[in-house]
mmCIF file of C-alpha atoms and ligand atoms in Angstrom:
data_model
loop_
_atom_site.group_PDB
_atom_site.id
_atom_site.type_symbol
_atom_site.label_atom_id
_atom_site.label_comp_id
_atom_site.label_asym_id
_atom_site.label_seq_id
_atom_site.Cartn_x
_atom_site.Cartn_y
_atom_site.Cartn_z
ATOM 1 C CA UNK A 640 -0.022 -0.212 0.155
ATOM 2 C CA UNK A 641 0.813 3.254 -0.922
ATOM 3 C CA UNK A 642 1.185 6.128 2.437
ATOM 4 C CA UNK A 643 1.855 9.556 2.286
ATOM 5 C CA UNK A 644 3.549 10.848 5.534
ATOM 6 C CA UNK A 645 4.035 15.106 5.993
ATOM 7 C CA UNK A 646 4.394 16.465 8.748
ATOM 8 C CA UNK A 647 3.728 20.497 8.879
ATOM 9 C CA UNK A 648 5.161 22.850 11.310
ATOM 10 C CA UNK A 649 4.532 25.735 12.692
ATOM 11 C CA UNK A 650 5.186 28.831 15.520
ATOM 12 C CA UNK A 651 1.841 30.301 16.037
ATOM 13 C CA UNK A 652 2.164 31.316 18.789
ATOM 14 C CA UNK A 653 3.158 31.044 22.184
ATOM 15 C CA UNK A 654 2.596 31.025 26.531
ATOM 16 C CA UNK A 655 5.009 33.594 28.315
ATOM 17 C CA UNK A 656 7.019 34.690 25.150
ATOM 18 C CA UNK A 657 8.468 31.528 22.452
ATOM 19 C CA UNK A 658 8.933 29.065 25.864
ATOM 20 C CA UNK A 659 5.731 27.250 24.310
ATOM 21 C CA UNK A 660 2.018 26.588 22.398
ATOM 22 C CA UNK A 661 -0.695 26.552 25.381
ATOM 23 C CA UNK A 662 -2.750 23.576 25.388
ATOM 24 C CA UNK A 663 -6.027 25.281 24.014
ATOM 25 C CA UNK A 664 -3.576 26.474 20.282
ATOM 26 C CA UNK A 665 -2.842 22.379 20.411
ATOM 27 C CA UNK A 666 -6.581 21.176 20.574
ATOM 28 C CA UNK A 667 -7.931 23.556 18.454
ATOM 29 C CA UNK A 668 -4.903 22.575 14.990
ATOM 30 C CA UNK A 669 -6.272 19.236 16.277
ATOM 31 C CA UNK A 670 -9.654 19.799 15.685
ATOM 32 C CA UNK A 671 -9.580 21.411 13.254
ATOM 33 C CA UNK A 672 -7.589 18.180 11.673
ATOM 34 C CA UNK A 673 -10.152 15.808 12.879
ATOM 35 C CA UNK A 674 -12.583 17.389 11.568
ATOM 36 C CA UNK A 675 -11.739 19.101 8.244
ATOM 37 C CA UNK A 676 -9.459 16.244 7.288
ATOM 38 C CA UNK A 677 -10.023 13.103 8.558
ATOM 39 C CA UNK A 678 -13.836 13.000 9.196
ATOM 40 C CA UNK A 679 -14.131 13.406 5.052
ATOM 41 C CA UNK A 680 -10.964 10.949 4.775
ATOM 42 C CA UNK A 681 -8.524 12.520 3.443
ATOM 43 C CA UNK A 682 -6.181 12.157 5.288
ATOM 44 C CA UNK A 683 -6.080 8.139 7.205
ATOM 45 C CA UNK A 684 -4.473 8.844 10.825
ATOM 46 C CA UNK A 685 -2.520 12.162 12.642
ATOM 47 C CA UNK A 686 -0.347 13.223 15.440
ATOM 48 C CA UNK A 687 0.180 16.939 17.020
ATOM 49 C CA UNK A 688 3.221 17.187 19.105
ATOM 50 C CA UNK A 689 5.369 20.498 20.092
ATOM 51 C CA UNK A 690 9.060 21.078 20.331
ATOM 52 C CA UNK A 691 9.526 24.642 22.309
ATOM 53 C CA UNK A 692 6.917 27.237 20.756
ATOM 54 C CA UNK A 693 6.103 24.640 17.788
ATOM 55 C CA UNK A 694 3.492 23.241 16.714
ATOM 56 C CA UNK A 695 4.120 19.639 14.275
ATOM 57 C CA UNK A 696 1.056 17.816 12.900
ATOM 58 C CA UNK A 697 1.257 14.477 11.879
ATOM 59 C CA UNK A 698 -0.674 13.035 9.101
ATOM 60 C CA UNK A 699 -0.343 9.664 6.881
ATOM 61 C CA UNK A 700 -3.239 10.223 4.178
ATOM 62 C CA UNK A 701 -2.702 8.487 -0.055
ATOM 63 C CA UNK A 702 -2.709 11.504 -1.730
ATOM 64 C CA UNK A 703 1.193 11.894 -2.466
ATOM 65 C CA UNK A 704 3.552 14.139 -1.514
ATOM 66 C CA UNK A 705 2.839 18.317 -1.919
ATOM 67 C CA UNK A 706 -0.249 17.896 -2.348
ATOM 68 C CA UNK A 707 -2.983 20.943 -2.472
ATOM 69 C CA UNK A 708 -5.282 19.711 -0.133
ATOM 70 C CA UNK A 709 -3.620 18.595 2.511
ATOM 71 C CA UNK A 710 -0.443 21.047 2.316
ATOM 72 C CA UNK A 711 -4.291 23.647 2.728
ATOM 73 C CA UNK A 712 -5.382 21.398 5.380
ATOM 74 C CA UNK A 713 -2.280 22.234 7.221
ATOM 75 C CA UNK A 714 -2.337 26.025 7.057
ATOM 76 C CA UNK A 715 -6.118 26.429 8.044
ATOM 77 C CA UNK A 716 -5.601 24.684 10.874
ATOM 78 C CA UNK A 717 -2.179 27.045 11.856
ATOM 79 C CA UNK A 718 -4.843 29.923 10.788
ATOM 80 C CA UNK A 719 -8.019 28.392 13.040
ATOM 81 C CA UNK A 720 -4.717 27.795 15.889
ATOM 82 C CA UNK A 721 -3.625 31.280 15.310
ATOM 83 C CA UNK A 722 -7.328 32.962 16.033
ATOM 84 C CA UNK A 723 -7.040 31.308 19.498
ATOM 85 C CA UNK A 724 -3.583 32.316 19.662
ATOM 86 C CA UNK A 725 -4.749 36.322 19.715
ATOM 87 C CA UNK A 726 -7.447 35.628 21.389
ATOM 88 C CA UNK A 727 -5.701 34.261 24.541
ATOM 89 C CA UNK A 728 -3.016 37.329 23.106
ATOM 90 C CA UNK A 729 -0.104 34.542 22.745
ATOM 91 C CA UNK A 730 3.308 35.794 21.609
ATOM 92 C CA UNK A 731 3.445 35.902 18.494
ATOM 93 C CA UNK A 732 0.262 34.752 16.878
ATOM 94 C CA UNK A 733 0.322 34.057 13.591
ATOM 95 C CA UNK A 734 4.259 33.929 13.465
ATOM 96 C CA UNK A 735 5.228 31.770 10.674
ATOM 97 C CA UNK A 736 2.766 32.093 8.246
ATOM 98 C CA UNK A 737 4.423 34.673 6.196
ATOM 99 C CA UNK A 738 1.393 35.128 3.320
ATOM 100 C CA UNK A 739 -1.955 36.475 3.771
ATOM 101 C CA UNK A 740 -3.275 33.573 1.353
ATOM 102 C CA UNK A 741 -2.695 30.189 0.821
ATOM 103 C CA UNK A 742 -1.176 28.838 -2.484
ATOM 104 C CA UNK A 743 -0.718 25.517 -3.997
ATOM 105 C CA UNK A 744 0.990 24.401 -0.751
ATOM 106 C CA UNK A 745 2.833 25.016 1.542
ATOM 107 C CA UNK A 746 6.354 25.430 0.656
ATOM 108 C CA UNK A 747 8.288 28.821 0.972
ATOM 109 C CA UNK A 748 5.077 30.239 2.418
ATOM 110 C CA UNK A 749 6.009 29.744 6.710
ATOM 111 C CA UNK A 750 5.760 26.683 7.792
ATOM 112 C CA UNK A 751 8.590 23.859 7.201
ATOM 113 C CA UNK A 752 7.796 20.212 5.783
ATOM 114 C CA UNK A 753 8.995 16.672 5.558
ATOM 115 C CA UNK A 754 6.993 14.213 3.538
ATOM 116 C CA UNK A 755 7.040 11.409 1.871
ATOM 117 C CA UNK A 756 4.915 8.507 -0.206
ATOM 118 C CA UNK A 757 6.305 5.003 0.561
ATOM 119 C CA UNK A 758 5.650 1.517 -0.618
ATOM 120 C CA UNK A 759 5.141 0.593 3.616
ATOM 121 C CA UNK A 760 6.163 -2.720 5.271
ATOM 122 C CA UNK A 761 4.033 -4.458 6.730
ATOM 123 C CA UNK A 762 6.451 -3.217 9.892
ATOM 124 C CA UNK A 763 7.233 -0.332 8.373
ATOM 125 C CA UNK A 764 8.217 2.080 11.226
ATOM 126 C CA UNK A 765 9.983 5.795 11.666
ATOM 127 C CA UNK A 766 10.648 8.801 13.210
ATOM 128 C CA UNK A 767 9.613 12.465 13.470
ATOM 129 C CA UNK A 768 12.217 14.305 14.428
ATOM 130 C CA UNK A 769 11.304 18.180 15.417
ATOM 131 C CA UNK A 770 13.765 20.773 16.444
ATOM 132 C CA UNK A 771 13.365 24.202 17.852
ATOM 133 C CA UNK A 772 15.444 26.930 17.515
ATOM 134 C CA UNK A 773 17.956 26.100 15.008
ATOM 135 C CA UNK A 774 17.973 26.031 11.161
ATOM 136 C CA UNK A 775 17.895 22.947 8.755
ATOM 137 C CA UNK A 776 21.294 22.986 8.681
ATOM 138 C CA UNK A 777 21.742 20.910 12.486
ATOM 139 C CA UNK A 778 20.569 17.747 10.978
ATOM 140 C CA UNK A 779 23.139 17.498 8.515
ATOM 141 C CA UNK A 780 25.797 16.080 11.019
ATOM 142 C CA UNK A 781 23.735 13.808 12.274
ATOM 143 C CA UNK A 782 22.539 12.018 9.233
ATOM 144 C CA UNK A 783 25.608 11.917 7.584
ATOM 145 C CA UNK A 784 27.609 9.664 10.740
ATOM 146 C CA UNK A 785 23.820 7.974 10.499
ATOM 147 C CA UNK A 786 23.841 6.780 7.157
ATOM 148 C CA UNK A 787 27.168 6.999 5.720
ATOM 149 C CA UNK A 788 30.104 6.592 8.752
ATOM 150 C CA UNK A 789 30.294 2.765 10.481
ATOM 151 C CA UNK A 790 31.069 4.315 13.229
ATOM 152 C CA UNK A 791 27.907 5.893 14.088
ATOM 153 C CA UNK A 792 25.698 3.112 12.553
ATOM 154 C CA UNK A 793 27.327 -0.444 12.942
ATOM 155 C CA UNK A 794 25.106 -0.983 10.462
ATOM 156 C CA UNK A 795 26.939 0.213 7.862
ATOM 157 C CA UNK A 796 29.030 -2.358 7.971
ATOM 158 C CA UNK A 797 27.215 -5.914 10.283
ATOM 159 C CA UNK A 798 23.958 -5.656 7.624
ATOM 160 C CA UNK A 799 24.257 -7.229 4.352
ATOM 161 C CA UNK A 800 21.017 -5.009 3.106
ATOM 162 C CA UNK A 801 23.454 -1.389 3.835
ATOM 163 C CA UNK A 802 26.805 -2.681 2.647
ATOM 164 C CA UNK A 803 25.966 -0.500 -0.692
ATOM 165 C CA UNK A 804 25.449 2.741 0.894
ATOM 166 C CA UNK A 805 22.660 5.362 0.639
ATOM 167 C CA UNK A 806 22.418 8.405 -1.709
ATOM 168 C CA UNK A 807 21.899 12.403 0.044
ATOM 169 C CA UNK A 808 20.222 14.978 -2.404
ATOM 170 C CA UNK A 809 21.551 17.815 -0.799
ATOM 171 C CA UNK A 810 20.273 21.098 -1.756
ATOM 172 C CA UNK A 811 22.127 24.704 -1.993
ATOM 173 C CA UNK A 812 19.818 26.349 0.029
ATOM 174 C CA UNK A 813 21.377 30.551 -0.771
ATOM 175 C CA UNK A 814 19.444 29.549 -4.391
ATOM 176 C CA UNK A 815 16.548 31.031 -3.924
ATOM 177 C CA UNK A 816 15.620 31.443 -7.430
ATOM 178 C CA UNK A 817 14.616 27.671 -7.536
ATOM 179 C CA UNK A 818 15.401 24.377 -6.126
ATOM 180 C CA UNK A 819 19.800 23.710 -6.673
ATOM 181 C CA UNK A 820 20.319 20.601 -5.501
ATOM 182 C CA UNK A 821 23.303 17.435 -5.845
ATOM 183 C CA UNK A 822 22.811 13.753 -6.163
ATOM 184 C CA UNK A 823 25.718 11.929 -4.025
ATOM 185 C CA UNK A 824 26.632 8.576 -2.806
ATOM 186 C CA UNK A 825 28.725 7.422 0.181
ATOM 187 C CA UNK A 826 30.163 5.635 0.513
ATOM 188 C CA UNK A 827 31.799 6.633 -3.203
ATOM 189 C CA UNK A 828 31.289 10.086 -2.868
ATOM 190 C CA UNK A 829 31.893 10.721 0.631
ATOM 191 C CA UNK A 830 34.330 13.659 1.237
ATOM 192 C CA UNK A 831 32.719 15.926 -1.107
ATOM 193 C CA UNK A 832 29.426 15.131 0.603
ATOM 194 C CA UNK A 833 31.235 15.882 3.494
ATOM 195 C CA UNK A 834 32.298 18.756 1.995
ATOM 196 C CA UNK A 835 28.911 20.026 1.311
ATOM 197 C CA UNK A 836 27.771 19.020 4.661
ATOM 198 C CA UNK A 837 30.167 21.202 6.785
ATOM 199 C CA UNK A 838 28.526 24.355 5.388
ATOM 200 C CA UNK A 839 25.497 24.147 7.355
ATOM 201 C CA UNK A 840 24.288 27.136 6.761
ATOM 202 C CA UNK A 841 24.144 27.092 2.612
ATOM 203 C CA UNK A 842 24.225 23.218 1.475
ATOM 204 C CA UNK A 843 21.596 20.726 2.949
ATOM 205 C CA UNK A 844 20.044 17.569 3.247
ATOM 206 C CA UNK A 845 16.921 17.270 1.395
ATOM 207 C CA UNK A 846 17.088 13.435 1.171
ATOM 208 C CA UNK A 847 18.293 10.181 1.361
ATOM 209 C CA UNK A 848 17.538 7.400 -0.547
ATOM 210 C CA UNK A 849 19.480 3.590 -0.060
ATOM 211 C CA UNK A 850 21.469 2.572 -2.910
ATOM 212 C CA UNK A 851 20.521 -1.395 -1.956
ATOM 213 C CA UNK A 852 16.048 -0.216 -2.922
ATOM 214 C CA UNK A 853 16.169 2.831 -4.538
ATOM 215 C CA UNK A 854 13.523 2.999 -1.253
ATOM 216 C CA UNK A 855 13.187 6.830 0.685
ATOM 217 C CA UNK A 856 15.015 6.679 4.372
ATOM 218 C CA UNK A 857 14.580 10.358 4.677
ATOM 219 C CA UNK A 858 12.866 13.474 4.966
ATOM 220 C CA UNK A 859 14.096 16.953 5.584
ATOM 221 C CA UNK A 860 12.814 20.145 5.856
ATOM 222 C CA UNK A 861 14.513 22.988 3.493
ATOM 223 C CA UNK A 862 13.246 26.568 4.281
ATOM 224 C CA UNK A 863 14.268 29.351 5.370
ATOM 225 C CA UNK A 864 12.302 31.740 6.578
ATOM 226 C CA UNK A 865 15.836 34.068 6.409
ATOM 227 C CA UNK A 866 15.978 33.259 2.164
ATOM 228 C CA UNK A 867 11.888 33.749 1.912
ATOM 229 C CA UNK A 868 10.780 37.197 3.656
ATOM 230 C CA UNK A 869 14.497 39.158 3.493
ATOM 231 C CA UNK A 870 14.094 39.674 6.721
ATOM 232 C CA UNK A 871 14.112 38.238 10.644
ATOM 233 C CA UNK A 872 11.049 36.545 11.591
ATOM 234 C CA UNK A 873 12.192 33.608 13.347
ATOM 235 C CA UNK A 874 14.457 30.408 12.897
ATOM 236 C CA UNK A 875 13.654 27.177 10.520
ATOM 237 C CA UNK A 876 12.949 25.339 13.597
ATOM 238 C CA UNK A 877 13.275 22.386 11.222
ATOM 239 C CA UNK A 878 11.371 19.020 10.665
ATOM 240 C CA UNK A 879 12.629 15.388 9.443
ATOM 241 C CA UNK A 880 11.202 12.054 8.859
ATOM 242 C CA UNK A 881 13.466 8.999 9.005
ATOM 243 C CA UNK A 882 12.576 5.396 8.248
ATOM 244 C CA UNK A 883 14.654 2.970 10.479
ATOM 245 C CA UNK A 884 15.119 -0.382 10.537
ATOM 246 C CA UNK A 885 15.568 -3.164 7.620
ATOM 247 C CA UNK A 886 17.576 -2.184 5.317
ATOM 248 C CA UNK A 887 17.840 1.277 6.662
ATOM 249 C CA UNK A 888 19.651 2.210 10.128
ATOM 250 C CA UNK A 889 18.488 1.184 13.140
ATOM 251 C CA UNK A 890 16.670 3.363 15.271
ATOM 252 C CA UNK A 891 19.253 3.368 17.831
ATOM 253 C CA UNK A 892 21.376 4.045 15.061
ATOM 254 C CA UNK A 893 19.558 7.163 14.154
ATOM 255 C CA UNK A 894 19.668 8.902 17.184
ATOM 256 C CA UNK A 895 23.045 7.721 18.433
ATOM 257 C CA UNK A 896 24.767 10.877 16.721
ATOM 258 C CA UNK A 897 22.218 13.338 18.521
ATOM 259 C CA UNK A 898 24.082 12.669 21.653
ATOM 260 C CA UNK A 899 27.110 15.082 20.712
ATOM 261 C CA UNK A 900 25.165 17.561 21.667
ATOM 262 C CA UNK A 901 26.777 19.604 18.195
ATOM 263 C CA UNK A 902 27.038 23.353 18.645
ATOM 264 C CA UNK A 903 24.370 24.647 16.081
ATOM 265 C CA UNK A 904 23.432 28.546 14.626
ATOM 266 C CA UNK A 905 20.280 29.735 16.294
ATOM 267 C CA UNK A 906 19.591 29.988 20.769
ATOM 268 C CA UNK A 907 18.889 33.660 21.746
ATOM 269 C CA UNK A 908 17.390 35.590 18.936
ATOM 270 C CA UNK A 909 18.280 32.660 15.784
ATOM 271 C CA UNK A 910 21.804 34.606 16.084
ATOM 272 C CA UNK A 911 23.906 32.522 18.401
ATOM 273 C CA UNK A 912 25.430 29.575 18.701
ATOM 274 C CA UNK A 913 24.697 26.937 20.787
ATOM 275 C CA UNK A 914 24.475 22.860 21.018
ATOM 276 C CA UNK A 915 21.633 20.841 19.873
ATOM 277 C CA UNK A 916 19.913 19.460 22.506
ATOM 278 C CA UNK A 917 18.286 16.197 22.598
ATOM 279 C CA UNK A 918 14.875 16.160 24.572
ATOM 280 C CA UNK A 919 11.240 14.140 25.286
ATOM 281 C CA UNK A 920 7.818 15.304 23.333
ATOM 282 C CA UNK A 921 6.460 18.812 24.503
ATOM 283 C CA UNK A 922 9.396 20.139 25.982
ATOM 284 C CA UNK A 923 9.517 24.172 26.866
ATOM 285 C CA UNK A 924 12.466 26.109 25.683
ATOM 286 C CA UNK A 925 14.228 27.906 28.791
ATOM 287 C CA UNK A 926 17.819 29.327 29.342
ATOM 288 C CA UNK A 927 18.390 31.838 26.532
ATOM 289 C CA UNK A 928 15.445 31.301 24.403
ATOM 290 C CA UNK A 929 17.090 27.931 23.954
ATOM 291 C CA UNK A 930 19.087 25.764 23.440
ATOM 292 C CA UNK A 931 17.752 24.608 20.240
ATOM 293 C CA UNK A 932 16.127 21.714 21.164
ATOM 294 C CA UNK A 933 15.087 18.652 19.311
ATOM 295 C CA UNK A 934 11.979 15.262 19.967
ATOM 296 C CA UNK A 935 12.313 12.659 18.608
ATOM 297 C CA UNK A 936 9.223 10.647 18.893
ATOM 298 C CA UNK A 937 9.316 6.911 16.253
ATOM 299 C CA UNK A 938 6.208 5.305 15.679
ATOM 300 C CA UNK A 939 4.858 2.047 13.818
ATOM 301 C CA UNK A 940 2.002 2.347 11.140
ATOM 302 C CA UNK A 941 -0.094 -0.154 9.295
ATOM 303 C CA UNK A 942 -2.275 0.814 6.456
ATOM 304 C CA UNK A 943 -1.142 4.495 7.382
ATOM 305 C CA UNK A 944 -2.869 3.429 11.145
ATOM 306 C CA UNK A 945 -0.386 4.909 13.882
ATOM 307 C CA UNK A 946 0.496 3.737 16.597
ATOM 308 C CA UNK A 947 0.908 6.360 19.626
ATOM 309 C CA UNK A 948 4.307 7.845 19.629
ATOM 310 C CA UNK A 949 7.313 5.764 21.273
ATOM 311 C CA UNK A 950 9.411 8.992 22.820
ATOM 312 C CA UNK A 951 11.901 8.266 22.164
ATOM 313 C CA UNK A 952 14.499 10.777 23.624
ATOM 314 C CA UNK A 953 12.132 10.127 27.020
ATOM 315 C CA UNK A 954 14.680 7.182 28.364
ATOM 316 C CA UNK A 955 17.521 7.737 31.355
ATOM 317 C CA UNK A 956 20.692 7.550 28.978
ATOM 318 C CA UNK A 957 19.451 11.017 27.087
ATOM 319 C CA UNK A 958 19.438 12.881 31.297
ATOM 320 C CA UNK A 959 22.968 11.979 30.908
ATOM 321 C CA UNK A 960 23.401 13.434 27.670
ATOM 322 C CA UNK A 961 21.489 16.055 28.567
ATOM 323 C CA UNK A 962 23.387 17.150 31.651
ATOM 324 C CA UNK A 963 26.579 17.310 28.850
ATOM 325 C CA UNK A 964 24.821 19.750 27.143
ATOM 326 C CA UNK A 965 24.348 21.993 29.373
ATOM 327 C CA UNK A 966 27.340 22.445 29.974
ATOM 328 C CA UNK A 967 28.534 22.489 26.607
ATOM 329 C CA UNK A 968 25.881 25.299 25.734
ATOM 330 C CA UNK A 969 26.928 27.552 29.725
ATOM 331 C CA UNK A 970 30.941 26.737 28.410
ATOM 332 C CA UNK A 971 29.962 29.399 25.517
ATOM 333 C CA UNK A 972 27.711 31.564 26.400
ATOM 334 C CA UNK A 973 30.123 32.645 29.345
ATOM 335 C CA UNK A 974 31.643 34.497 26.858
ATOM 336 C CA UNK A 975 28.931 36.136 25.217
ATOM 337 C CA UNK A 976 28.421 38.207 22.091
ATOM 338 C CA UNK A 977 32.231 37.423 21.420
ATOM 339 C CA UNK A 978 33.957 35.732 18.582
ATOM 340 C CA UNK A 979 32.024 32.110 17.224
ATOM 341 C CA UNK A 980 29.571 32.764 20.664
ATOM 342 C CA UNK A 981 27.409 35.125 18.404
ATOM 343 C CA UNK A 982 26.445 34.332 14.613
ATOM 344 C CA UNK A 983 28.498 36.628 11.761
ATOM 345 C CA UNK A 984 26.853 38.994 10.224
ATOM 346 C CA UNK A 985 25.226 37.222 7.555
ATOM 347 C CA UNK A 986 23.178 34.800 9.680
ATOM 348 C CA UNK A 987 22.552 37.866 12.641
ATOM 349 C CA UNK A 988 18.223 37.617 12.724
ATOM 350 C CA UNK A 989 18.004 41.125 13.805
ATOM 351 C CA UNK A 990 19.301 44.062 11.661
ATOM 352 C CA UNK A 991 20.291 46.221 14.808
ATOM 353 C CA UNK A 992 23.930 45.427 14.343
ATOM 354 C CA UNK A 993 24.333 45.878 10.633
ATOM 355 C CA UNK A 994 22.654 49.264 11.452
ATOM 356 C CA UNK A 995 24.712 50.754 13.870
ATOM 357 C CA UNK A 996 27.429 49.496 12.077
ATOM 358 C CA UNK A 997 26.788 51.250 8.872
ATOM 359 C CA UNK A 998 26.723 54.176 11.433
ATOM 360 C CA UNK A 999 30.380 53.866 13.012
ATOM 361 C CA UNK A 1000 31.452 52.890 9.228
ATOM 362 C CA UNK A 1001 30.682 57.009 8.888
ATOM 363 C CA UNK A 1002 33.144 57.722 11.760
ATOM 364 C CA UNK A 1003 36.211 55.839 11.640
ATOM 365 C CA UNK A 1004 38.587 57.627 10.573
ATOM 366 C CA UNK A 1005 42.445 57.316 8.259
ATOM 367 C CA UNK A 1006 45.092 58.133 10.246
ATOM 368 C CA UNK A 1007 47.725 60.552 8.314
HETATM 369 C C1 LIG B 2315 14.254 32.629 18.221
HETATM 370 C C2 LIG B 2315 13.294 33.375 19.339
HETATM 371 C C3 LIG B 2315 14.144 34.732 20.292
HETATM 372 C C4 LIG B 2315 13.300 35.477 20.423
HETATM 373 C C5 LIG B 2315 13.791 36.742 21.226
HETATM 374 C C6 LIG B 2315 13.211 37.928 21.211
HETATM 375 O O1 LIG B 2315 14.224 32.240 17.320
HETATM 376 O O2 LIG B 2315 12.255 32.889 18.568
HETATM 377 O O3 LIG B 2315 14.735 34.630 20.656
HETATM 378 O O4 LIG B 2315 13.982 35.969 19.159
HETATM 379 O O5 LIG B 2315 12.808 35.577 22.547
HETATM 380 O O6 LIG B 2315 11.829 38.292 20.459
HETATM 381 P P1 LIG B 2315 11.204 39.051 19.828
HETATM 382 O O7 LIG B 2315 12.029 39.443 19.135
HETATM 383 O O8 LIG B 2315 9.802 38.710 18.916
HETATM 384 O O9 LIG B 2315 10.770 40.362 21.496
HETATM 385 MG MG1 LIG B 2316 9.266 32.027 17.935
HETATM 386 MG MG1 LIG B 2317 10.418 28.020 17.003
#
């Protein structure tokens, strides 16, 4: 059976600043999908969750990717949510809905979207990742390690189904006139892949495919709000879907690289460097509007019907990781604005400092 899994995520308002959406807002989004998507059978099943200030709508259906009906349903659910956010006086109501009217699909309109159309396995399982206070390049390192490095993914050497490696489709997100992409296979093009993926702000993994079966393994949202709006509108807070087990890495192999808590762009005002902390689903944001966080919910699925999520970072091992990552967050925060703790000009999400530099520039004098 061909099933499409879509996850569409947006920040349409949160409590007490950019901390977390209200319960009423989440319920409104959930009821909308149920009333207008499930009841008329456009959607087979769905789940709502939050990560920091963002709400993710996970849907299964048979309409394929970039489907207008499905995308409009999610958009309208976020519009309904925005009404509640306004009523409750939530902060940043409707923040990620950058356009006034829906047209075609939500790509380029603000919400983050990751989708894959799959031939459902009898024991289909996948992970939904949702990150807040960071950008899509945050997934570059963990997914490179999970799909191309036997130091993290033992299956690449132990499993006969994974020996041919994986194909990476990588997007140049600085190119805004259209999709500029390159396809490279690991292990053959490993160094080329690494050369691109080191630059998290420019090159981003969009899809990963099995070289053995050709099946899609992963899909990542590649939208950069900064590039769409041309100004600060919040960080992109990317989502991803990753299939696991069998001819794909095991769930634990995909999760393993998240124990690094690698430094990513985002954090306070989308303008700092901070470690990516793996958190439980529905966790809020806190310290210095961060740290950047990622949740992972694993699902099983049969005929498009989803189980309840297994919260993959809700396990004692990850408490220890969170302690380590907190230490990393403190280490870099202690140097405040200095050097790599704050992002370079091109990545700053607030114009204040750029205007300041223009004024100061005029005051410089050349000493004779
Ligand atoms: C970053 C983020 C927050 C805000 C900060 C200031 O993605 O959402 O760090 O940038 O709280 O928010 P404003 O400018 O809305 O007062
Ligand atoms: Mg926000
Ligand atoms: Mg957010």
